[in-house]
Tab-separated table of N, CA, C and O in Angstrom:
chain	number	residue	atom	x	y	z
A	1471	UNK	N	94.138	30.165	190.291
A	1471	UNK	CA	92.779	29.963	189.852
A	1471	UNK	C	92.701	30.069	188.337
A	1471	UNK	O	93.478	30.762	187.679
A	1472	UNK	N	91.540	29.211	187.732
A	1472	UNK	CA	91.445	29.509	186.393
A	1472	UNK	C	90.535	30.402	185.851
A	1472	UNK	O	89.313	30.420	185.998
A	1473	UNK	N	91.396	31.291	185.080
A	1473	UNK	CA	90.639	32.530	184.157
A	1473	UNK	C	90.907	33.676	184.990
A	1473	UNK	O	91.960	33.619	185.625
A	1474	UNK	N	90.038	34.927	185.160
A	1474	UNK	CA	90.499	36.214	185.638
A	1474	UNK	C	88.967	36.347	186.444
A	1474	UNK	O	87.884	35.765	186.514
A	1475	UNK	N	89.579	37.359	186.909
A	1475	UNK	CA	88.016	38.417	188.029
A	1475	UNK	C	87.292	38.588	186.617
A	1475	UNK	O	86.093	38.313	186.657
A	1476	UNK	N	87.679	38.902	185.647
A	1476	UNK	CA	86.729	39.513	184.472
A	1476	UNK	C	85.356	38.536	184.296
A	1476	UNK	O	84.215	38.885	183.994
A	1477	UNK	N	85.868	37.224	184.588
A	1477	UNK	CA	84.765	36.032	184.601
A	1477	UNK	C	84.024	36.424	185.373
A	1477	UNK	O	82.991	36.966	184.979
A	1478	UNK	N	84.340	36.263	186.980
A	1478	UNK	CA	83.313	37.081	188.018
A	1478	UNK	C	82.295	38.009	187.550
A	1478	UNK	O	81.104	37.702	187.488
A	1479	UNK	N	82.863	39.386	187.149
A	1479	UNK	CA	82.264	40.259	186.565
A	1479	UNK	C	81.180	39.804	185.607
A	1479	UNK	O	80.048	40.091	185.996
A	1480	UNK	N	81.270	38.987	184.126
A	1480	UNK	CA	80.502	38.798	183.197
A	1480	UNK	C	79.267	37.670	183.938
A	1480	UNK	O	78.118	37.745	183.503
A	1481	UNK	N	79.563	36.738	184.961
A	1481	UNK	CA	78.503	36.099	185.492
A	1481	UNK	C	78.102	36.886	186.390
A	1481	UNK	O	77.136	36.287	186.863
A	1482	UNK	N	78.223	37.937	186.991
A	1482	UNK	CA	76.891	38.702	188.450
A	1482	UNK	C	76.381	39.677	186.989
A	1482	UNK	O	75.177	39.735	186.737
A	1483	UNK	N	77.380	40.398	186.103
A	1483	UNK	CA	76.302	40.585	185.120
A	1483	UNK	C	75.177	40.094	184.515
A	1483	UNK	O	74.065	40.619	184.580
A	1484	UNK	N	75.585	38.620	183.653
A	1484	UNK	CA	74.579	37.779	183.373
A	1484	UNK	C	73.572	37.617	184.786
A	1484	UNK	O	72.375	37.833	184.600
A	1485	UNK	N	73.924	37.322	185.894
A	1485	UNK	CA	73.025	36.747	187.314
A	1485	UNK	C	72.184	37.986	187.255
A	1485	UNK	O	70.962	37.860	187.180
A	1486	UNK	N	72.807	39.317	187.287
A	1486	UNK	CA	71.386	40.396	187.831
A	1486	UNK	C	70.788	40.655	186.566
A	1486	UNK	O	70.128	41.693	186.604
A	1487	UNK	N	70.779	40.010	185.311
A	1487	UNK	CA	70.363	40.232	184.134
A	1487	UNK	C	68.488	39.606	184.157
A	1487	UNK	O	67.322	39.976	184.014
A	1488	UNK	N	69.414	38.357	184.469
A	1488	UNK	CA	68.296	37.074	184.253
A	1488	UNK	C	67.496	37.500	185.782
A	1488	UNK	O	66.374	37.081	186.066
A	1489	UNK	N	67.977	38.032	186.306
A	1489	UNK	CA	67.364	38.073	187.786
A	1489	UNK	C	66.596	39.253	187.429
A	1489	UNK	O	65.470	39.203	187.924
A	1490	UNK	N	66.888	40.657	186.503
A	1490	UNK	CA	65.846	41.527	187.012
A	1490	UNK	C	64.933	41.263	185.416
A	1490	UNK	O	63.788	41.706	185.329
A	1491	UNK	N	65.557	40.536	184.259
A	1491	UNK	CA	64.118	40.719	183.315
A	1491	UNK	C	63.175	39.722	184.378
A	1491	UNK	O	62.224	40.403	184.761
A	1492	UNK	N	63.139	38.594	184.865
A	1492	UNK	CA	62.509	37.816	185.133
A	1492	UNK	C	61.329	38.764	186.248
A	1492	UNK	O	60.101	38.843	186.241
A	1493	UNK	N	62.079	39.200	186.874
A	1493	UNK	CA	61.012	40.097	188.271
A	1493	UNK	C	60.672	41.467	188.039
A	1493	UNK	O	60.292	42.230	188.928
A	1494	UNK	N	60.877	41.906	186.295
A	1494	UNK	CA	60.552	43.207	185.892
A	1494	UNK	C	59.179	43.516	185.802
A	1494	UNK	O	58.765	44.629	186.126
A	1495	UNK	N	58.171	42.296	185.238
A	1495	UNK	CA	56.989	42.660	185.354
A	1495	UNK	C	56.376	41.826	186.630
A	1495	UNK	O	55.455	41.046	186.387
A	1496	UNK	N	56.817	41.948	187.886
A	1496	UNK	CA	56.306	41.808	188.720
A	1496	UNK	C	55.500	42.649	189.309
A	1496	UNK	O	55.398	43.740	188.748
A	1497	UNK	N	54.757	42.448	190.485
A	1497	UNK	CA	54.279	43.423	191.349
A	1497	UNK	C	54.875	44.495	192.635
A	1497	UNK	O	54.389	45.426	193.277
A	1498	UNK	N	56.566	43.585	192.585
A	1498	UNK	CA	57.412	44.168	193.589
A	1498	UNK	C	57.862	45.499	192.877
A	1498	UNK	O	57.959	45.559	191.651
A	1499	UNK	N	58.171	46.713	193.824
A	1499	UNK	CA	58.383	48.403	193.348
A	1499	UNK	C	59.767	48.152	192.991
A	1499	UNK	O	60.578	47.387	193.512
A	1500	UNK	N	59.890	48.986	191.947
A	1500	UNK	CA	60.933	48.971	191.118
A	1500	UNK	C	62.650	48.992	192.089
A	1500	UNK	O	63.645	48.452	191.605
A	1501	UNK	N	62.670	49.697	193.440
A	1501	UNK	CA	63.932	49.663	194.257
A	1501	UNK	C	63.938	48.144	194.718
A	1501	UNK	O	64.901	47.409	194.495
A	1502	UNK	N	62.758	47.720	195.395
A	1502	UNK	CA	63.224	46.487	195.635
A	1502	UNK	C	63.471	45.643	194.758
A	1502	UNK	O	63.924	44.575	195.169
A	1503	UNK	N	63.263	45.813	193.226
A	1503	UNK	CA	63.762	44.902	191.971
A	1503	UNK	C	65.221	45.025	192.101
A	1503	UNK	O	65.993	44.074	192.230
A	1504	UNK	N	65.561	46.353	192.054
A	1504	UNK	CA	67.063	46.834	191.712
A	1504	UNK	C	68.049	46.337	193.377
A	1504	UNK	O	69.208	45.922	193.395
A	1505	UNK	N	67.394	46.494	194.263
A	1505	UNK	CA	68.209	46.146	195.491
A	1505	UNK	C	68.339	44.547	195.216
A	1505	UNK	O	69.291	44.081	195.841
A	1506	UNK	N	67.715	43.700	194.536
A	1506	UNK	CA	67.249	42.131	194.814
A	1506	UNK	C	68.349	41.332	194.003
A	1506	UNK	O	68.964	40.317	194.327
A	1507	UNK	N	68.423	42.242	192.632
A	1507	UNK	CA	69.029	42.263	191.111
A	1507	UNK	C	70.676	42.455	191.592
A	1507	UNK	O	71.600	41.878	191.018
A	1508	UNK	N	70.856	43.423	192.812
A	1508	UNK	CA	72.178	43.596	192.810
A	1508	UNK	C	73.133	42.964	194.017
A	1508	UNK	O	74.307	42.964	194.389
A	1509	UNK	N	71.826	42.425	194.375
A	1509	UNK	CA	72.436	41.272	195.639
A	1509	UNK	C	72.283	40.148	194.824
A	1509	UNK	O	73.442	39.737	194.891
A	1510	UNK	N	71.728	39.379	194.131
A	1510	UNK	CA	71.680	37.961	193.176
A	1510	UNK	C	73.299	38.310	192.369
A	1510	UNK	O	73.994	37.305	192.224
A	1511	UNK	N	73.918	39.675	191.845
A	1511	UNK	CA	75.007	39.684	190.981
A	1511	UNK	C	75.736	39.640	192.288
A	1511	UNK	O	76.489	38.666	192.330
A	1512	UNK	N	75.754	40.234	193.159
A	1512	UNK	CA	77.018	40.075	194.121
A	1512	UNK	C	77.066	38.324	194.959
A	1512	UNK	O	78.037	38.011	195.647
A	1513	UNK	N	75.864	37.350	194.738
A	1513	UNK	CA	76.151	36.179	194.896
A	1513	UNK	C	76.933	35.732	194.041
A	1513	UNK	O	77.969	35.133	194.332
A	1514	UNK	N	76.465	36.008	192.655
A	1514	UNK	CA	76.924	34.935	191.647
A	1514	UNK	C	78.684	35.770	191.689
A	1514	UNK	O	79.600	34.948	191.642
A	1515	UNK	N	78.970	36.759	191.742
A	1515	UNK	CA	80.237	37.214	191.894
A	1515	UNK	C	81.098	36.161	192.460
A	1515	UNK	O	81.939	35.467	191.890
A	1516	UNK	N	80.620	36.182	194.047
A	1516	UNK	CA	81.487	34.943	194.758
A	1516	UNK	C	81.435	33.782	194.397
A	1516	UNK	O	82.468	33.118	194.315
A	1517	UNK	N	80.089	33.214	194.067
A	1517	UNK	CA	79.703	31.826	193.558
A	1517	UNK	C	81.192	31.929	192.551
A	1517	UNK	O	82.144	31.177	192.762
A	1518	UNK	N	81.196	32.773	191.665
A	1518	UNK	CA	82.071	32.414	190.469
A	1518	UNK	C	83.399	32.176	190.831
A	1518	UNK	O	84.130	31.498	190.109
A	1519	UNK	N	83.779	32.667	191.879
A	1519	UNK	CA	85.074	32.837	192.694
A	1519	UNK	C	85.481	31.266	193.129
A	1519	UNK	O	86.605	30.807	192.923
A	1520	UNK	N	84.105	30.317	193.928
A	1520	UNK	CA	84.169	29.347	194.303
A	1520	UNK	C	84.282	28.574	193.129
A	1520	UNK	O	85.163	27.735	193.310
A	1521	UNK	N	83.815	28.489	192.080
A	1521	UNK	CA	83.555	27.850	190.691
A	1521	UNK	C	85.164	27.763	189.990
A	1521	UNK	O	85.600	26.773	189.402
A	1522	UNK	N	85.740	28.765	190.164
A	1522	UNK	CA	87.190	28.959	189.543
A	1522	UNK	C	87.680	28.169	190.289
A	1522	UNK	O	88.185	27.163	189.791
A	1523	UNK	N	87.701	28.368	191.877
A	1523	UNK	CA	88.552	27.628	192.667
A	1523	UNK	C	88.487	25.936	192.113
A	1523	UNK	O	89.416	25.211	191.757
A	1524	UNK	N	87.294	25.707	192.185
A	1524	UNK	CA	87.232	24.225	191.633
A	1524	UNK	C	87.479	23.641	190.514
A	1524	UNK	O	87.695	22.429	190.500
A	1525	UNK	N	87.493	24.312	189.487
A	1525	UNK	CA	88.095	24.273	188.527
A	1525	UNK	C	89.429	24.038	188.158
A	1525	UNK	O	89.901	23.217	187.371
A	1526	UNK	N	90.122	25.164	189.076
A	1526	UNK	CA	91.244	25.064	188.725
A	1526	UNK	C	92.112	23.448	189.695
A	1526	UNK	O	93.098	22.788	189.367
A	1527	UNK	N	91.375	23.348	190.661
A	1527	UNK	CA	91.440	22.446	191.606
A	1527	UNK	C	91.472	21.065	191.220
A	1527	UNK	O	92.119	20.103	191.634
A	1528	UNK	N	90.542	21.221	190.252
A	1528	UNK	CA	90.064	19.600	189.481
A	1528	UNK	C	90.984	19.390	188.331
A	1528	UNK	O	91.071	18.219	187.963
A	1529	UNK	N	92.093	20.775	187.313
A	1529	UNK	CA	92.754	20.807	186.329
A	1529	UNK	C	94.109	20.701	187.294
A	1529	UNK	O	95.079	20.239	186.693
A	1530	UNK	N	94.325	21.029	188.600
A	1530	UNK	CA	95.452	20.647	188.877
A	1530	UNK	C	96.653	19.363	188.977
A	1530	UNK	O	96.500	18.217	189.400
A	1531	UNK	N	97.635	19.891	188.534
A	1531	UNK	CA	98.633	18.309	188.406
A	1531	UNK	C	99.559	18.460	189.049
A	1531	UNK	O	99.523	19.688	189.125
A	1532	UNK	N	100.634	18.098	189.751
A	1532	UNK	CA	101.352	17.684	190.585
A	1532	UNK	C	102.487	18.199	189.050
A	1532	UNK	O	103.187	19.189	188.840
A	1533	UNK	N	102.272	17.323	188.489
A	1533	UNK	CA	103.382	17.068	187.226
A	1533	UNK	C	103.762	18.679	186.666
A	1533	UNK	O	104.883	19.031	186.297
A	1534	UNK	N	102.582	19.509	186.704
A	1534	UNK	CA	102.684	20.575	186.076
A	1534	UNK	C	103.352	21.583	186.962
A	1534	UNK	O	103.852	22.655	186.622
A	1535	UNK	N	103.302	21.245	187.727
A	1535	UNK	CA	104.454	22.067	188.936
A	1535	UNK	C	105.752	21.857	188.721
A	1535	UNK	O	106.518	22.778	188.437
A	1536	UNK	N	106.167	20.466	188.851
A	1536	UNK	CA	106.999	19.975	189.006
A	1536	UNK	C	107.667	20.680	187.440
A	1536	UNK	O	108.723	21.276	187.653
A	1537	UNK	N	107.260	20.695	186.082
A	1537	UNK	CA	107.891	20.903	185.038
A	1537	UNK	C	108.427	22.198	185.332
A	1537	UNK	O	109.593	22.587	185.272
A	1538	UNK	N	106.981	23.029	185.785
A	1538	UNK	CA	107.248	25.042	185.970
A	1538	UNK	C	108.569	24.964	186.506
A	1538	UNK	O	109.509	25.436	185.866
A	1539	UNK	N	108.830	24.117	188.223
A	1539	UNK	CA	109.968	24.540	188.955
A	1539	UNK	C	111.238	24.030	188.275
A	1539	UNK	O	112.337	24.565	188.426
A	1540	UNK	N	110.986	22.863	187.450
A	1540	UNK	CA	112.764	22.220	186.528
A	1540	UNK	C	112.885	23.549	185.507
A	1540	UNK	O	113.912	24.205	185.338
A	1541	UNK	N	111.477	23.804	184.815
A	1541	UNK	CA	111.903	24.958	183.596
A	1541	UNK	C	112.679	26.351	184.524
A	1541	UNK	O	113.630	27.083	184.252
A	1542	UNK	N	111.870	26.277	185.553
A	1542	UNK	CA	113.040	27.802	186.328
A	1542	UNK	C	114.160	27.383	186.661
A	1542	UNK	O	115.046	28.225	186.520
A	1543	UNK	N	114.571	26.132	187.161
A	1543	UNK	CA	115.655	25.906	186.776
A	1543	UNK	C	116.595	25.513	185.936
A	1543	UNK	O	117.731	25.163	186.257
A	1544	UNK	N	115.968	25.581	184.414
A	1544	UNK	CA	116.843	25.843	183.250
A	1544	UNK	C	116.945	27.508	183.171
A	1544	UNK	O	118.066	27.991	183.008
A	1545	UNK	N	115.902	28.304	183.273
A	1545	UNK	CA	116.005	29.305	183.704
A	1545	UNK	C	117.114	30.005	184.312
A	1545	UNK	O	117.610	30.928	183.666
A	1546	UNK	N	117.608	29.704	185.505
A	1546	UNK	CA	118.312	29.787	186.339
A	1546	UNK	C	120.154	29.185	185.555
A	1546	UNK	O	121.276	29.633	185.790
A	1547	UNK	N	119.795	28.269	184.805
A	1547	UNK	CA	120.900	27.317	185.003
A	1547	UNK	C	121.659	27.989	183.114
A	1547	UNK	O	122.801	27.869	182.670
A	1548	UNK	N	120.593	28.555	182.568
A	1548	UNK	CA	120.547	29.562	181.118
A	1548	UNK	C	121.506	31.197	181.894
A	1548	UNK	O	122.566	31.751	181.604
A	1549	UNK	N	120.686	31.395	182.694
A	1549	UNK	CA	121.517	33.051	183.351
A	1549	UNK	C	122.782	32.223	183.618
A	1549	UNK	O	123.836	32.644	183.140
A	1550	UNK	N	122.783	31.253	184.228
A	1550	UNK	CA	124.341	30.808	184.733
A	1550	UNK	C	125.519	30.741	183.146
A	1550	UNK	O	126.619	31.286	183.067
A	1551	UNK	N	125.014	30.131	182.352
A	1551	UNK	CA	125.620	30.163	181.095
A	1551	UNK	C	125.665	31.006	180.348
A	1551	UNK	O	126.515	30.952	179.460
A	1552	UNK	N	124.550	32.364	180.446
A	1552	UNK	CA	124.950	33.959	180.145
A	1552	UNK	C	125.869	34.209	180.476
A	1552	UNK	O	126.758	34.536	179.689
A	1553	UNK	N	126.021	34.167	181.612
A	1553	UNK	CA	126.668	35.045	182.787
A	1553	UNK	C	128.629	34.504	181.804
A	1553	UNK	O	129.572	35.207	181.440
A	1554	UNK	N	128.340	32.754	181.740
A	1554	UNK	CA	130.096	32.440	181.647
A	1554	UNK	C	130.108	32.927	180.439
A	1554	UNK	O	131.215	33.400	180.181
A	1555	UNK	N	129.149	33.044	179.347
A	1555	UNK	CA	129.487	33.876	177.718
A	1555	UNK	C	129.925	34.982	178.389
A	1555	UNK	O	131.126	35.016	178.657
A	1556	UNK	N	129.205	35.931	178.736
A	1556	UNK	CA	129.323	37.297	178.808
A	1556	UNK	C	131.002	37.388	179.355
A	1556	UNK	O	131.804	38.170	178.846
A	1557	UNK	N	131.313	36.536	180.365
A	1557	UNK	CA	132.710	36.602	180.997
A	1557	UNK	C	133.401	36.305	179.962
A	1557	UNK	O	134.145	37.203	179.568
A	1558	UNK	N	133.401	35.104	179.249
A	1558	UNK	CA	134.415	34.791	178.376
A	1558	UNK	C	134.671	35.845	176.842
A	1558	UNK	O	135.613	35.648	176.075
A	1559	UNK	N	133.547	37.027	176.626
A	1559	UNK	CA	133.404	37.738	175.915
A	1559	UNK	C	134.844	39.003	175.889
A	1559	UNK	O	135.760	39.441	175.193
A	1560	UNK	N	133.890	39.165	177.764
A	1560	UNK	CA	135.250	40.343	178.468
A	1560	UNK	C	136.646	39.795	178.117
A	1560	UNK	O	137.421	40.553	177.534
A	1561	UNK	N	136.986	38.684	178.388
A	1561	UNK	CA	138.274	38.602	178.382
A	1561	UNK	C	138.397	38.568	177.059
A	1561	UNK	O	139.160	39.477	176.733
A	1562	UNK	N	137.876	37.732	175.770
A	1562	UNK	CA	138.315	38.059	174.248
A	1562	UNK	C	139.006	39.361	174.308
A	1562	UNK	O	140.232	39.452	174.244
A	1563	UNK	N	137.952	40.697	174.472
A	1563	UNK	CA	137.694	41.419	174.195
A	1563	UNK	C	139.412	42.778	175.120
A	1563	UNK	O	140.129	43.749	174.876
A	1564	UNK	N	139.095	41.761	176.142
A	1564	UNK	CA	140.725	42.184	176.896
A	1564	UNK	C	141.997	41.824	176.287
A	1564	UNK	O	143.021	42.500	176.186
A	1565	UNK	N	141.722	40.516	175.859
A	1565	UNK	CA	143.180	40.177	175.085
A	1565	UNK	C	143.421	41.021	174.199
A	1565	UNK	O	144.426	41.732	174.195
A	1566	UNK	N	142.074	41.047	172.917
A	1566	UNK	CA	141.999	41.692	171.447
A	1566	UNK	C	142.874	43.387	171.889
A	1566	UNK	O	143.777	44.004	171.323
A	1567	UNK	N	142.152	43.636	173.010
A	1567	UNK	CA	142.878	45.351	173.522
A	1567	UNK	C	144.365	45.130	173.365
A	1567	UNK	O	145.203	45.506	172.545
A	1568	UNK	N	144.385	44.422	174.392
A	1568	UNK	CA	146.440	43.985	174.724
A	1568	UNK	C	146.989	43.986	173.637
A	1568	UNK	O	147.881	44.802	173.403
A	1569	UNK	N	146.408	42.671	172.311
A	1569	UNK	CA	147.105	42.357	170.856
A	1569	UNK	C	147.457	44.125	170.810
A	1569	UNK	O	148.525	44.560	171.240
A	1570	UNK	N	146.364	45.035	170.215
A	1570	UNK	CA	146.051	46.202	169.715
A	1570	UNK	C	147.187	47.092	170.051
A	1570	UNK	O	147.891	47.617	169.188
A	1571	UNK	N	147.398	47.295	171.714
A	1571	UNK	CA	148.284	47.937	172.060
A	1571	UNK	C	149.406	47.709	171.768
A	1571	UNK	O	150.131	48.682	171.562
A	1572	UNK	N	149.808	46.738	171.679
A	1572	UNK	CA	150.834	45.572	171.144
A	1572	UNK	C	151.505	46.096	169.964
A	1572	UNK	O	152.707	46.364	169.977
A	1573	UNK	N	150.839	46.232	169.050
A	1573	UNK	CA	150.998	46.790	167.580
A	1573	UNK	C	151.555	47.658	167.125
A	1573	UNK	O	152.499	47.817	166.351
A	1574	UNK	N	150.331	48.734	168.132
A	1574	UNK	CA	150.369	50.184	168.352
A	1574	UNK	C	151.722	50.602	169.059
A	1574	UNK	O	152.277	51.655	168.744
A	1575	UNK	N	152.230	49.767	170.008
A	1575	UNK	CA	153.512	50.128	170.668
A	1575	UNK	C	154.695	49.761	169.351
A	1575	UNK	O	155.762	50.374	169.337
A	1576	UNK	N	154.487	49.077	168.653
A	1576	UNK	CA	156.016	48.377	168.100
A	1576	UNK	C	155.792	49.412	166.713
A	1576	UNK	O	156.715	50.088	166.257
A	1577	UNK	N	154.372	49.400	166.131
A	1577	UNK	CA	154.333	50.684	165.343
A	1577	UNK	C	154.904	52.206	165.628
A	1577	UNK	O	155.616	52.740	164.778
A	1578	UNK	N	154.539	52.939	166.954
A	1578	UNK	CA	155.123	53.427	167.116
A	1578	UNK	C	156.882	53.504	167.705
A	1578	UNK	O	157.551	54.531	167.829
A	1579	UNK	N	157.175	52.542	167.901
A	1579	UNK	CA	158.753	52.366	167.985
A	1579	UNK	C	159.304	51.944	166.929
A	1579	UNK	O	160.501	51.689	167.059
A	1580	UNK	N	158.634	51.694	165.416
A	1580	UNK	CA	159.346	52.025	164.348
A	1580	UNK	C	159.413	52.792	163.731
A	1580	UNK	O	159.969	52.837	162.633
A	1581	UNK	N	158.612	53.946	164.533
A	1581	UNK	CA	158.799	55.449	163.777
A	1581	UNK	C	159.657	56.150	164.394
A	1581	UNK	O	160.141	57.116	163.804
A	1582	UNK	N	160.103	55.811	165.869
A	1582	UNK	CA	161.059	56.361	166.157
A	1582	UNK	C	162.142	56.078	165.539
A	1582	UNK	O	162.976	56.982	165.480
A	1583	UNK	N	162.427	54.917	164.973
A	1583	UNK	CA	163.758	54.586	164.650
A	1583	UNK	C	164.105	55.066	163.113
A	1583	UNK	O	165.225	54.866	162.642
């Protein structure tokens, strides 16, 4: 859906707004203003619910799906090419050890001698 519940919220606000200045100087007792005021915000609540739905309904594209699910699969297909750096890192990083020891062994076997 488009936008958040927060929308909901700011239209049954605005709805019991306009709903109770309008019936404030009426002749109806002030509870039945406030009971009337807070059933008109809990319409427009849902109303707004239905309003998003259509909205988002009428902004929907086929195409825009279709991009989301290829981008998760660059997504997907990016971790796959982490994944072979990160491997090909380990092994540098295994050889570079081996060279090291390497060194370290023939260094120390020319101090023995």
């Amino acid at each position: 859906m488009v936008g958040s519940i927060l929308w909901n919220c700011w239209a049954s606000l605005i709805g019991f707004s306009i709903y109770f200045f309008m019936t404030f100087q009426s002749i109806k007792t002030p509870t039945t203003i406030l009971f009337n005021s807070f059933l008109i915000a809990l319409v427009v609540f849902l109303i707004a619910f239905l309003v998003r739905f259509v909205i988002a309904f009428v902004f929907f594209s086929p195409q825009s799906e279709e991009l989301t699910l290829a981008e998760g699969g660059l997504a997907v297909n990016n971790g796959q090419v982490k994944e072979q750096q990160i491997g090909q890192m380990h092994n540098i990083i295994e050889e570079d050890a081996e060279e090291v020891a390497k060194v370290v062994q023939s260094m120390m076997l020319e101090d023995i001698k």
